[in-house]
């Protein structure tokens, strides 16, 4: 029997709309980062006879950079370090922060104090200052900034996991599981990790933007990747003096970095609003 129509008809459930703008803003740079190296497998060295900072045209649809390299090829090859570095740093923060948060939420008050007070100390260090100190000691390889950026996220991740594990509802279930004879590993890995999965997923989406900003700032300041790298932040830094001669060499990688950050933030906001039942 079909539902009645007219003023007494029950309200129809509105289907949630997909955040197309956020998906496009985030999807384009991610796809370029993943597929770009496959689409452009050529040499990034300056082509024979290519002049530096030439506008788009001819064999170079986006022009050339200050070294005479094809900007299109640089853009296609430069996204892998941006997205890959942010994902790797986020994985480091999660891999270290989640176990520490679970340990802090355990029965040992002394261990809880040690983890939380250490987190307070780490939170006081500005990220860029730490990366500048690292670069001053000669550690400029790609893995060092990524590892440090990931470790800087550990205190916030550990606090989030600890808070979720110590929530009243979670503690009630934990006590019930312990009374049933379940061990520490079962309680922590089967219940508390599952309880923390939702907040962690939401936090990871926003933290991705934080890590991306930190690594891009480090590369822009010359604290990470070498000046010859096709990384988008490095391209912006190397070609900024030629902005008015060859704007595509600056605006295209800068636009991709901006789209990546804005798209990630929009998706996080959408997820938070949907979780509160606002959409």
PDB file of C-alpha atoms in Angstrom:
ATOM      1  CA  UNK A   1       0.000   0.000   0.000  1.00  0.00           C
ATOM      2  CA  UNK A   2       1.442   3.323  -1.040  1.00  0.00           C
ATOM      3  CA  UNK A   3       1.910   6.178   1.411  1.00  0.00           C
ATOM      4  CA  UNK A   4      -0.858   8.817   1.371  1.00  0.00           C
ATOM      5  CA  UNK A   5      -0.286  12.057  -0.475  1.00  0.00           C
ATOM      6  CA  UNK A   6      -1.399  15.525   0.519  1.00  0.00           C
ATOM      7  CA  UNK A   7      -0.954  17.493   3.749  1.00  0.00           C
ATOM      8  CA  UNK A   8      -1.043  14.336   5.898  1.00  0.00           C
ATOM      9  CA  UNK A   9       1.692  12.557   3.993  1.00  0.00           C
ATOM     10  CA  UNK A  10       4.739  11.688   6.088  1.00  0.00           C
ATOM     11  CA  UNK A  11       7.856  13.713   5.297  1.00  0.00           C
ATOM     12  CA  UNK A  12      10.119  12.027   2.825  1.00  0.00           C
ATOM     13  CA  UNK A  13      13.665  11.321   3.865  1.00  0.00           C
ATOM     14  CA  UNK A  14      16.021  13.619   2.068  1.00  0.00           C
ATOM     15  CA  UNK A  15      18.926  11.855   0.445  1.00  0.00           C
ATOM     16  CA  UNK A  16      22.259  13.328   1.526  1.00  0.00           C
ATOM     17  CA  UNK A  17      23.903  15.261  -1.242  1.00  0.00           C
ATOM     18  CA  UNK A  18      27.459  14.457  -2.167  1.00  0.00           C
ATOM     19  CA  UNK A  19      29.918  17.288  -1.533  1.00  0.00           C
ATOM     20  CA  UNK A  20      30.915  17.532  -5.166  1.00  0.00           C
ATOM     21  CA  UNK A  21      32.947  20.705  -4.746  1.00  0.00           C
ATOM     22  CA  UNK A  22      35.051  19.155  -1.984  1.00  0.00           C
ATOM     23  CA  UNK A  23      35.462  15.909  -3.907  1.00  0.00           C
ATOM     24  CA  UNK A  24      36.662  17.748  -7.015  1.00  0.00           C
ATOM     25  CA  UNK A  25      39.028  20.004  -5.066  1.00  0.00           C
ATOM     26  CA  UNK A  26      40.541  17.053  -3.245  1.00  0.00           C
ATOM     27  CA  UNK A  27      40.301  14.532  -6.067  1.00  0.00           C
ATOM     28  CA  UNK A  28      42.134  16.470  -8.781  1.00  0.00           C
ATOM     29  CA  UNK A  29      45.448  16.913  -6.903  1.00  0.00           C
ATOM     30  CA  UNK A  30      45.262  13.388  -5.476  1.00  0.00           C
ATOM     31  CA  UNK A  31      44.716  11.886  -8.930  1.00  0.00           C
ATOM     32  CA  UNK A  32      47.579  13.949 -10.314  1.00  0.00           C
ATOM     33  CA  UNK A  33      49.811  12.752  -7.489  1.00  0.00           C
ATOM     34  CA  UNK A  34      48.913   9.108  -8.123  1.00  0.00           C
ATOM     35  CA  UNK A  35      48.667   9.029 -11.913  1.00  0.00           C
ATOM     36  CA  UNK A  36      51.034  11.876 -12.781  1.00  0.00           C
ATOM     37  CA  UNK A  37      54.271   9.860 -12.618  1.00  0.00           C
ATOM     38  CA  UNK A  38      52.638   7.229 -14.836  1.00  0.00           C
ATOM     39  CA  UNK A  39      51.449   9.798 -17.372  1.00  0.00           C
ATOM     40  CA  UNK A  40      54.790  11.571 -17.550  1.00  0.00           C
ATOM     41  CA  UNK A  41      57.757   9.271 -17.520  1.00  0.00           C
ATOM     42  CA  UNK A  42      60.158  11.553 -19.336  1.00  0.00           C
ATOM     43  CA  UNK A  43      63.290  13.260 -18.131  1.00  0.00           C
ATOM     44  CA  UNK A  44      62.834  16.405 -16.038  1.00  0.00           C
ATOM     45  CA  UNK A  45      66.095  17.931 -17.248  1.00  0.00           C
ATOM     46  CA  UNK A  46      65.838  21.127 -19.345  1.00  0.00           C
ATOM     47  CA  UNK A  47      65.040  20.353 -22.964  1.00  0.00           C
ATOM     48  CA  UNK A  48      67.526  21.299 -25.664  1.00  0.00           C
ATOM     49  CA  UNK A  49      66.976  24.901 -26.671  1.00  0.00           C
ATOM     50  CA  UNK A  50      64.297  25.503 -23.996  1.00  0.00           C
ATOM     51  CA  UNK A  51      64.502  28.987 -22.554  1.00  0.00           C
ATOM     52  CA  UNK A  52      63.796  29.621 -18.864  1.00  0.00           C
ATOM     53  CA  UNK A  53      60.513  31.138 -17.678  1.00  0.00           C
ATOM     54  CA  UNK A  54      58.782  30.942 -21.050  1.00  0.00           C
ATOM     55  CA  UNK A  55      54.964  31.322 -21.138  1.00  0.00           C
ATOM     56  CA  UNK A  56      52.713  28.441 -22.229  1.00  0.00           C
ATOM     57  CA  UNK A  57      52.807  27.472 -25.861  1.00  0.00           C
ATOM     58  CA  UNK A  58      54.289  25.094 -28.401  1.00  0.00           C
ATOM     59  CA  UNK A  59      55.830  21.974 -26.878  1.00  0.00           C
ATOM     60  CA  UNK A  60      55.269  23.255 -23.333  1.00  0.00           C
ATOM     61  CA  UNK A  61      51.529  23.654 -22.589  1.00  0.00           C
ATOM     62  CA  UNK A  62      52.301  25.244 -19.192  1.00  0.00           C
ATOM     63  CA  UNK A  63      55.550  26.892 -20.223  1.00  0.00           C
ATOM     64  CA  UNK A  64      58.960  26.374 -18.639  1.00  0.00           C
ATOM     65  CA  UNK A  65      60.337  27.116 -15.189  1.00  0.00           C
ATOM     66  CA  UNK A  66      63.391  29.166 -14.214  1.00  0.00           C
ATOM     67  CA  UNK A  67      65.648  26.266 -15.208  1.00  0.00           C
ATOM     68  CA  UNK A  68      64.010  25.721 -18.590  1.00  0.00           C
ATOM     69  CA  UNK A  69      62.164  22.556 -17.508  1.00  0.00           C
ATOM     70  CA  UNK A  70      58.662  21.704 -18.707  1.00  0.00           C
ATOM     71  CA  UNK A  71      56.198  22.901 -16.044  1.00  0.00           C
ATOM     72  CA  UNK A  72      53.555  20.340 -17.027  1.00  0.00           C
ATOM     73  CA  UNK A  73      55.983  17.490 -16.449  1.00  0.00           C
ATOM     74  CA  UNK A  74      57.073  18.991 -13.134  1.00  0.00           C
ATOM     75  CA  UNK A  75      53.471  19.328 -11.962  1.00  0.00           C
ATOM     76  CA  UNK A  76      52.662  15.754 -12.940  1.00  0.00           C
ATOM     77  CA  UNK A  77      55.724  14.419 -11.129  1.00  0.00           C
ATOM     78  CA  UNK A  78      55.653  16.749  -8.112  1.00  0.00           C
ATOM     79  CA  UNK A  79      52.435  15.651  -6.445  1.00  0.00           C
ATOM     80  CA  UNK A  80      53.740  12.271  -5.327  1.00  0.00           C
ATOM     81  CA  UNK A  81      56.095  13.791  -2.759  1.00  0.00           C
ATOM     82  CA  UNK A  82      53.369  16.121  -1.472  1.00  0.00           C
ATOM     83  CA  UNK A  83      50.621  13.559  -0.930  1.00  0.00           C
ATOM     84  CA  UNK A  84      52.992  10.692  -0.138  1.00  0.00           C
ATOM     85  CA  UNK A  85      54.844  12.719   2.485  1.00  0.00           C
ATOM     86  CA  UNK A  86      51.639  13.842   4.191  1.00  0.00           C
ATOM     87  CA  UNK A  87      50.207  10.315   4.230  1.00  0.00           C
ATOM     88  CA  UNK A  88      53.465   8.840   5.554  1.00  0.00           C
ATOM     89  CA  UNK A  89      53.734  11.464   8.308  1.00  0.00           C
ATOM     90  CA  UNK A  90      50.115  10.872   9.282  1.00  0.00           C
ATOM     91  CA  UNK A  91      50.758   7.120   9.426  1.00  0.00           C
ATOM     92  CA  UNK A  92      53.735   7.701  11.734  1.00  0.00           C
ATOM     93  CA  UNK A  93      51.622   9.849  14.049  1.00  0.00           C
ATOM     94  CA  UNK A  94      48.854   7.254  14.173  1.00  0.00           C
ATOM     95  CA  UNK A  95      51.194   4.283  14.603  1.00  0.00           C
ATOM     96  CA  UNK A  96      52.857   5.885  17.630  1.00  0.00           C
ATOM     97  CA  UNK A  97      49.995   7.921  19.066  1.00  0.00           C
ATOM     98  CA  UNK A  98      47.303   5.231  19.181  1.00  0.00           C
ATOM     99  CA  UNK A  99      49.282   2.741  21.346  1.00  0.00           C
ATOM    100  CA  UNK A 100      50.409   5.549  23.654  1.00  0.00           C
ATOM    101  CA  UNK A 101      46.825   6.722  24.071  1.00  0.00           C
ATOM    102  CA  UNK A 102      45.684   3.213  24.928  1.00  0.00           C
ATOM    103  CA  UNK A 103      48.509   2.833  27.465  1.00  0.00           C
ATOM    104  CA  UNK A 104      47.617   6.164  29.048  1.00  0.00           C
ATOM    105  CA  UNK A 105      44.001   5.049  29.399  1.00  0.00           C
ATOM    106  CA  UNK A 106      45.044   1.853  31.161  1.00  0.00           C
ATOM    107  CA  UNK A 107      44.905   1.143  34.901  1.00  0.00           C
ATOM    108  CA  UNK A 108      48.384   2.518  35.643  1.00  0.00           C
ATOM    109  CA  UNK A 109      48.126   6.128  36.824  1.00  0.00           C
ATOM    110  CA  UNK A 110      51.895   6.570  36.757  1.00  0.00           C
ATOM    111  CA  UNK A 111      52.080   5.550  33.106  1.00  0.00           C
ATOM    112  CA  UNK A 112      49.206   7.909  32.344  1.00  0.00           C
ATOM    113  CA  UNK A 113      51.079  10.810  33.950  1.00  0.00           C
ATOM    114  CA  UNK A 114      54.287  10.028  32.088  1.00  0.00           C
ATOM    115  CA  UNK A 115      52.560   9.881  28.695  1.00  0.00           C
ATOM    116  CA  UNK A 116      50.466  12.998  29.234  1.00  0.00           C
ATOM    117  CA  UNK A 117      53.266  15.147  30.686  1.00  0.00           C
ATOM    118  CA  UNK A 118      55.567  14.115  27.840  1.00  0.00           C
ATOM    119  CA  UNK A 119      52.819  15.068  25.396  1.00  0.00           C
ATOM    120  CA  UNK A 120      52.547  18.484  27.066  1.00  0.00           C
ATOM    121  CA  UNK A 121      56.252  19.068  26.474  1.00  0.00           C
ATOM    122  CA  UNK A 122      56.080  17.995  22.815  1.00  0.00           C
ATOM    123  CA  UNK A 123      53.052  20.190  22.179  1.00  0.00           C
ATOM    124  CA  UNK A 124      55.089  23.228  23.209  1.00  0.00           C
ATOM    125  CA  UNK A 125      57.506  22.832  20.278  1.00  0.00           C
ATOM    126  CA  UNK A 126      56.582  24.783  17.095  1.00  0.00           C
ATOM    127  CA  UNK A 127      56.680  22.438  14.128  1.00  0.00           C
ATOM    128  CA  UNK A 128      58.588  24.709  11.761  1.00  0.00           C
ATOM    129  CA  UNK A 129      61.160  25.512  14.437  1.00  0.00           C
ATOM    130  CA  UNK A 130      61.825  21.806  14.922  1.00  0.00           C
ATOM    131  CA  UNK A 131      62.233  21.308  11.165  1.00  0.00           C
ATOM    132  CA  UNK A 132      64.563  24.301  10.929  1.00  0.00           C
ATOM    133  CA  UNK A 133      66.719  22.850  13.704  1.00  0.00           C
ATOM    134  CA  UNK A 134      66.724  19.504  11.934  1.00  0.00           C
ATOM    135  CA  UNK A 135      67.815  21.115   8.667  1.00  0.00           C
ATOM    136  CA  UNK A 136      70.570  23.039  10.459  1.00  0.00           C
ATOM    137  CA  UNK A 137      72.067  19.732  11.622  1.00  0.00           C
ATOM    138  CA  UNK A 138      72.310  18.538   8.009  1.00  0.00           C
ATOM    139  CA  UNK A 139      69.355  16.111   8.036  1.00  0.00           C
ATOM    140  CA  UNK A 140      67.665  17.223   4.812  1.00  0.00           C
ATOM    141  CA  UNK A 141      66.716  13.873   3.279  1.00  0.00           C
ATOM    142  CA  UNK A 142      63.023  13.374   2.455  1.00  0.00           C
ATOM    143  CA  UNK A 143      62.472  10.910   5.295  1.00  0.00           C
ATOM    144  CA  UNK A 144      63.624  13.205   8.106  1.00  0.00           C
ATOM    145  CA  UNK A 145      60.996  15.967   7.771  1.00  0.00           C
ATOM    146  CA  UNK A 146      58.307  13.349   7.213  1.00  0.00           C
ATOM    147  CA  UNK A 147      59.279  11.420  10.341  1.00  0.00           C
ATOM    148  CA  UNK A 148      59.510  14.572  12.473  1.00  0.00           C
ATOM    149  CA  UNK A 149      56.194  15.917  11.162  1.00  0.00           C
ATOM    150  CA  UNK A 150      54.613  12.582  12.068  1.00  0.00           C
ATOM    151  CA  UNK A 151      56.105  12.553  15.569  1.00  0.00           C
ATOM    152  CA  UNK A 152      54.802  16.073  16.150  1.00  0.00           C
ATOM    153  CA  UNK A 153      51.268  14.704  15.679  1.00  0.00           C
ATOM    154  CA  UNK A 154      51.713  11.996  18.323  1.00  0.00           C
ATOM    155  CA  UNK A 155      50.646  14.080  21.377  1.00  0.00           C
ATOM    156  CA  UNK A 156      47.341  15.149  19.817  1.00  0.00           C
ATOM    157  CA  UNK A 157      46.557  11.630  18.585  1.00  0.00           C
ATOM    158  CA  UNK A 158      47.419  10.095  21.965  1.00  0.00           C
ATOM    159  CA  UNK A 159      45.193  12.591  23.768  1.00  0.00           C
ATOM    160  CA  UNK A 160      42.318  11.873  21.413  1.00  0.00           C
ATOM    161  CA  UNK A 161      42.569   8.107  21.909  1.00  0.00           C
ATOM    162  CA  UNK A 162      42.924   8.502  25.677  1.00  0.00           C
ATOM    163  CA  UNK A 163      39.848  10.742  25.832  1.00  0.00           C
ATOM    164  CA  UNK A 164      37.766   8.296  23.800  1.00  0.00           C
ATOM    165  CA  UNK A 165      38.919   5.368  25.933  1.00  0.00           C
ATOM    166  CA  UNK A 166      38.142   7.176  29.198  1.00  0.00           C
ATOM    167  CA  UNK A 167      34.652   8.279  28.142  1.00  0.00           C
ATOM    168  CA  UNK A 168      31.985   7.123  30.642  1.00  0.00           C
ATOM    169  CA  UNK A 169      30.284   4.801  28.168  1.00  0.00           C
ATOM    170  CA  UNK A 170      33.556   3.202  27.134  1.00  0.00           C
ATOM    171  CA  UNK A 171      34.679   2.711  30.732  1.00  0.00           C
ATOM    172  CA  UNK A 172      31.401   0.956  31.611  1.00  0.00           C
ATOM    173  CA  UNK A 173      31.853  -1.528  28.785  1.00  0.00           C
ATOM    174  CA  UNK A 174      35.505  -2.031  29.725  1.00  0.00           C
ATOM    175  CA  UNK A 175      34.598  -2.901  33.310  1.00  0.00           C
ATOM    176  CA  UNK A 176      31.941  -5.322  32.071  1.00  0.00           C
ATOM    177  CA  UNK A 177      34.410  -7.034  29.746  1.00  0.00           C
ATOM    178  CA  UNK A 178      36.952  -7.375  32.529  1.00  0.00           C
ATOM    179  CA  UNK A 179      34.341  -8.899  34.840  1.00  0.00           C
ATOM    180  CA  UNK A 180      33.652 -11.447  32.113  1.00  0.00           C
ATOM    181  CA  UNK A 181      37.296 -12.490  32.252  1.00  0.00           C
ATOM    182  CA  UNK A 182      38.584 -10.850  29.054  1.00  0.00           C
ATOM    183  CA  UNK A 183      42.242  -9.867  29.102  1.00  0.00           C
ATOM    184  CA  UNK A 184      43.937  -6.536  28.451  1.00  0.00           C
ATOM    185  CA  UNK A 185      44.639  -7.238  24.785  1.00  0.00           C
ATOM    186  CA  UNK A 186      41.025  -8.172  24.057  1.00  0.00           C
ATOM    187  CA  UNK A 187      39.674  -5.077  25.793  1.00  0.00           C
ATOM    188  CA  UNK A 188      42.134  -2.679  24.199  1.00  0.00           C
ATOM    189  CA  UNK A 189      42.249  -4.062  20.674  1.00  0.00           C
ATOM    190  CA  UNK A 190      38.693  -5.282  20.235  1.00  0.00           C
ATOM    191  CA  UNK A 191      36.737  -2.602  22.042  1.00  0.00           C
ATOM    192  CA  UNK A 192      38.694   0.583  22.687  1.00  0.00           C
ATOM    193  CA  UNK A 193      40.271   0.713  19.234  1.00  0.00           C
ATOM    194  CA  UNK A 194      36.837   0.258  17.708  1.00  0.00           C
ATOM    195  CA  UNK A 195      35.397   2.992  19.928  1.00  0.00           C
ATOM    196  CA  UNK A 196      38.176   5.344  18.884  1.00  0.00           C
ATOM    197  CA  UNK A 197      37.905   4.573  15.165  1.00  0.00           C
ATOM    198  CA  UNK A 198      35.257   7.217  14.442  1.00  0.00           C
ATOM    199  CA  UNK A 199      36.975  10.146  16.201  1.00  0.00           C
ATOM    200  CA  UNK A 200      40.327   9.028  14.778  1.00  0.00           C
ATOM    201  CA  UNK A 201      39.014   8.957  11.211  1.00  0.00           C
ATOM    202  CA  UNK A 202      37.558  12.441  11.529  1.00  0.00           C
ATOM    203  CA  UNK A 203      40.712  13.761  13.189  1.00  0.00           C
ATOM    204  CA  UNK A 204      42.940  12.120  10.567  1.00  0.00           C
ATOM    205  CA  UNK A 205      41.172  13.962   7.763  1.00  0.00           C
ATOM    206  CA  UNK A 206      41.791  17.310   9.425  1.00  0.00           C
ATOM    207  CA  UNK A 207      45.285  16.375  10.576  1.00  0.00           C
ATOM    208  CA  UNK A 208      46.203  15.527   6.981  1.00  0.00           C
ATOM    209  CA  UNK A 209      45.813  19.208   6.155  1.00  0.00           C
ATOM    210  CA  UNK A 210      47.949  20.178   9.153  1.00  0.00           C
ATOM    211  CA  UNK A 211      50.744  17.812   8.121  1.00  0.00           C
ATOM    212  CA  UNK A 212      50.472  18.918   4.496  1.00  0.00           C
ATOM    213  CA  UNK A 213      50.818  22.561   5.520  1.00  0.00           C
ATOM    214  CA  UNK A 214      53.837  21.793   7.708  1.00  0.00           C
ATOM    215  CA  UNK A 215      55.693  19.798   5.054  1.00  0.00           C
ATOM    216  CA  UNK A 216      54.842  22.243   2.258  1.00  0.00           C
ATOM    217  CA  UNK A 217      56.075  25.137   4.403  1.00  0.00           C
ATOM    218  CA  UNK A 218      59.304  23.271   5.123  1.00  0.00           C
ATOM    219  CA  UNK A 219      59.892  22.545   1.437  1.00  0.00           C
ATOM    220  CA  UNK A 220      59.030  26.132   0.496  1.00  0.00           C
ATOM    221  CA  UNK A 221      61.634  27.399   2.974  1.00  0.00           C
ATOM    222  CA  UNK A 222      64.226  24.970   1.635  1.00  0.00           C
ATOM    223  CA  UNK A 223      64.296  22.826   4.789  1.00  0.00           C
ATOM    224  CA  UNK A 224      63.420  19.553   3.110  1.00  0.00           C
ATOM    225  CA  UNK A 225      63.634  18.537  -0.521  1.00  0.00           C
ATOM    226  CA  UNK A 226      66.429  19.903  -2.754  1.00  0.00           C
ATOM    227  CA  UNK A 227      65.837  22.930  -4.969  1.00  0.00           C
ATOM    228  CA  UNK A 228      65.764  20.730  -8.083  1.00  0.00           C
ATOM    229  CA  UNK A 229      62.825  18.666  -6.797  1.00  0.00           C
ATOM    230  CA  UNK A 230      59.529  18.858  -8.746  1.00  0.00           C
ATOM    231  CA  UNK A 231      57.600  19.090  -5.457  1.00  0.00           C
ATOM    232  CA  UNK A 232      54.773  21.629  -5.791  1.00  0.00           C
ATOM    233  CA  UNK A 233      55.928  23.728  -2.827  1.00  0.00           C
ATOM    234  CA  UNK A 234      59.487  23.781  -4.167  1.00  0.00           C
ATOM    235  CA  UNK A 235      58.201  24.887  -7.579  1.00  0.00           C
ATOM    236  CA  UNK A 236      56.372  27.819  -5.994  1.00  0.00           C
ATOM    237  CA  UNK A 237      59.499  28.876  -4.143  1.00  0.00           C
ATOM    238  CA  UNK A 238      61.873  28.524  -7.117  1.00  0.00           C
ATOM    239  CA  UNK A 239      59.651  30.404  -9.564  1.00  0.00           C
ATOM    240  CA  UNK A 240      58.193  33.151  -7.373  1.00  0.00           C
ATOM    241  CA  UNK A 241      60.634  35.762  -8.684  1.00  0.00           C
ATOM    242  CA  UNK A 242      59.400  35.061 -12.230  1.00  0.00           C
ATOM    243  CA  UNK A 243      55.715  35.252 -11.290  1.00  0.00           C
ATOM    244  CA  UNK A 244      54.888  38.024 -13.745  1.00  0.00           C
ATOM    245  CA  UNK A 245      56.969  36.512 -16.542  1.00  0.00           C
ATOM    246  CA  UNK A 246      55.675  32.942 -16.188  1.00  0.00           C
ATOM    247  CA  UNK A 247      52.693  32.875 -13.770  1.00  0.00           C
ATOM    248  CA  UNK A 248      51.740  29.283 -14.615  1.00  0.00           C
ATOM    249  CA  UNK A 249      54.919  27.962 -12.963  1.00  0.00           C
ATOM    250  CA  UNK A 250      53.715  29.447  -9.653  1.00  0.00           C
ATOM    251  CA  UNK A 251      49.936  29.540  -9.846  1.00  0.00           C
ATOM    252  CA  UNK A 252      49.391  25.949 -11.019  1.00  0.00           C
ATOM    253  CA  UNK A 253      51.319  24.195  -8.203  1.00  0.00           C
ATOM    254  CA  UNK A 254      50.072  26.760  -5.671  1.00  0.00           C
ATOM    255  CA  UNK A 255      46.500  26.164  -6.834  1.00  0.00           C
ATOM    256  CA  UNK A 256      46.902  22.399  -6.481  1.00  0.00           C
ATOM    257  CA  UNK A 257      48.246  22.780  -2.942  1.00  0.00           C
ATOM    258  CA  UNK A 258      45.359  25.097  -2.074  1.00  0.00           C
ATOM    259  CA  UNK A 259      42.791  22.743  -3.584  1.00  0.00           C
ATOM    260  CA  UNK A 260      44.228  19.849  -1.605  1.00  0.00           C
ATOM    261  CA  UNK A 261      43.949  21.743   1.692  1.00  0.00           C
ATOM    262  CA  UNK A 262      40.533  23.309   1.009  1.00  0.00           C
ATOM    263  CA  UNK A 263      39.028  20.076  -0.297  1.00  0.00           C
ATOM    264  CA  UNK A 264      40.232  18.163   2.756  1.00  0.00           C
ATOM    265  CA  UNK A 265      38.825  20.780   5.129  1.00  0.00           C
ATOM    266  CA  UNK A 266      35.464  20.835   3.361  1.00  0.00           C
ATOM    267  CA  UNK A 267      35.151  17.057   3.558  1.00  0.00           C
ATOM    268  CA  UNK A 268      35.985  17.120   7.276  1.00  0.00           C
ATOM    269  CA  UNK A 269      33.380  19.814   7.904  1.00  0.00           C
ATOM    270  CA  UNK A 270      30.816  17.803   5.956  1.00  0.00           C
ATOM    271  CA  UNK A 271      31.591  14.649   7.949  1.00  0.00           C
ATOM    272  CA  UNK A 272      31.309  16.507  11.267  1.00  0.00           C
ATOM    273  CA  UNK A 273      28.027  18.131  10.270  1.00  0.00           C
ATOM    274  CA  UNK A 274      26.579  14.813   9.120  1.00  0.00           C
ATOM    275  CA  UNK A 275      27.686  13.197  12.389  1.00  0.00           C
ATOM    276  CA  UNK A 276      25.664  15.828  14.280  1.00  0.00           C
ATOM    277  CA  UNK A 277      22.652  15.211  12.061  1.00  0.00           C
ATOM    278  CA  UNK A 278      22.747  18.639  10.442  1.00  0.00           C
ATOM    279  CA  UNK A 279      22.852  17.337   6.857  1.00  0.00           C
TER     280      UNK A 279
END
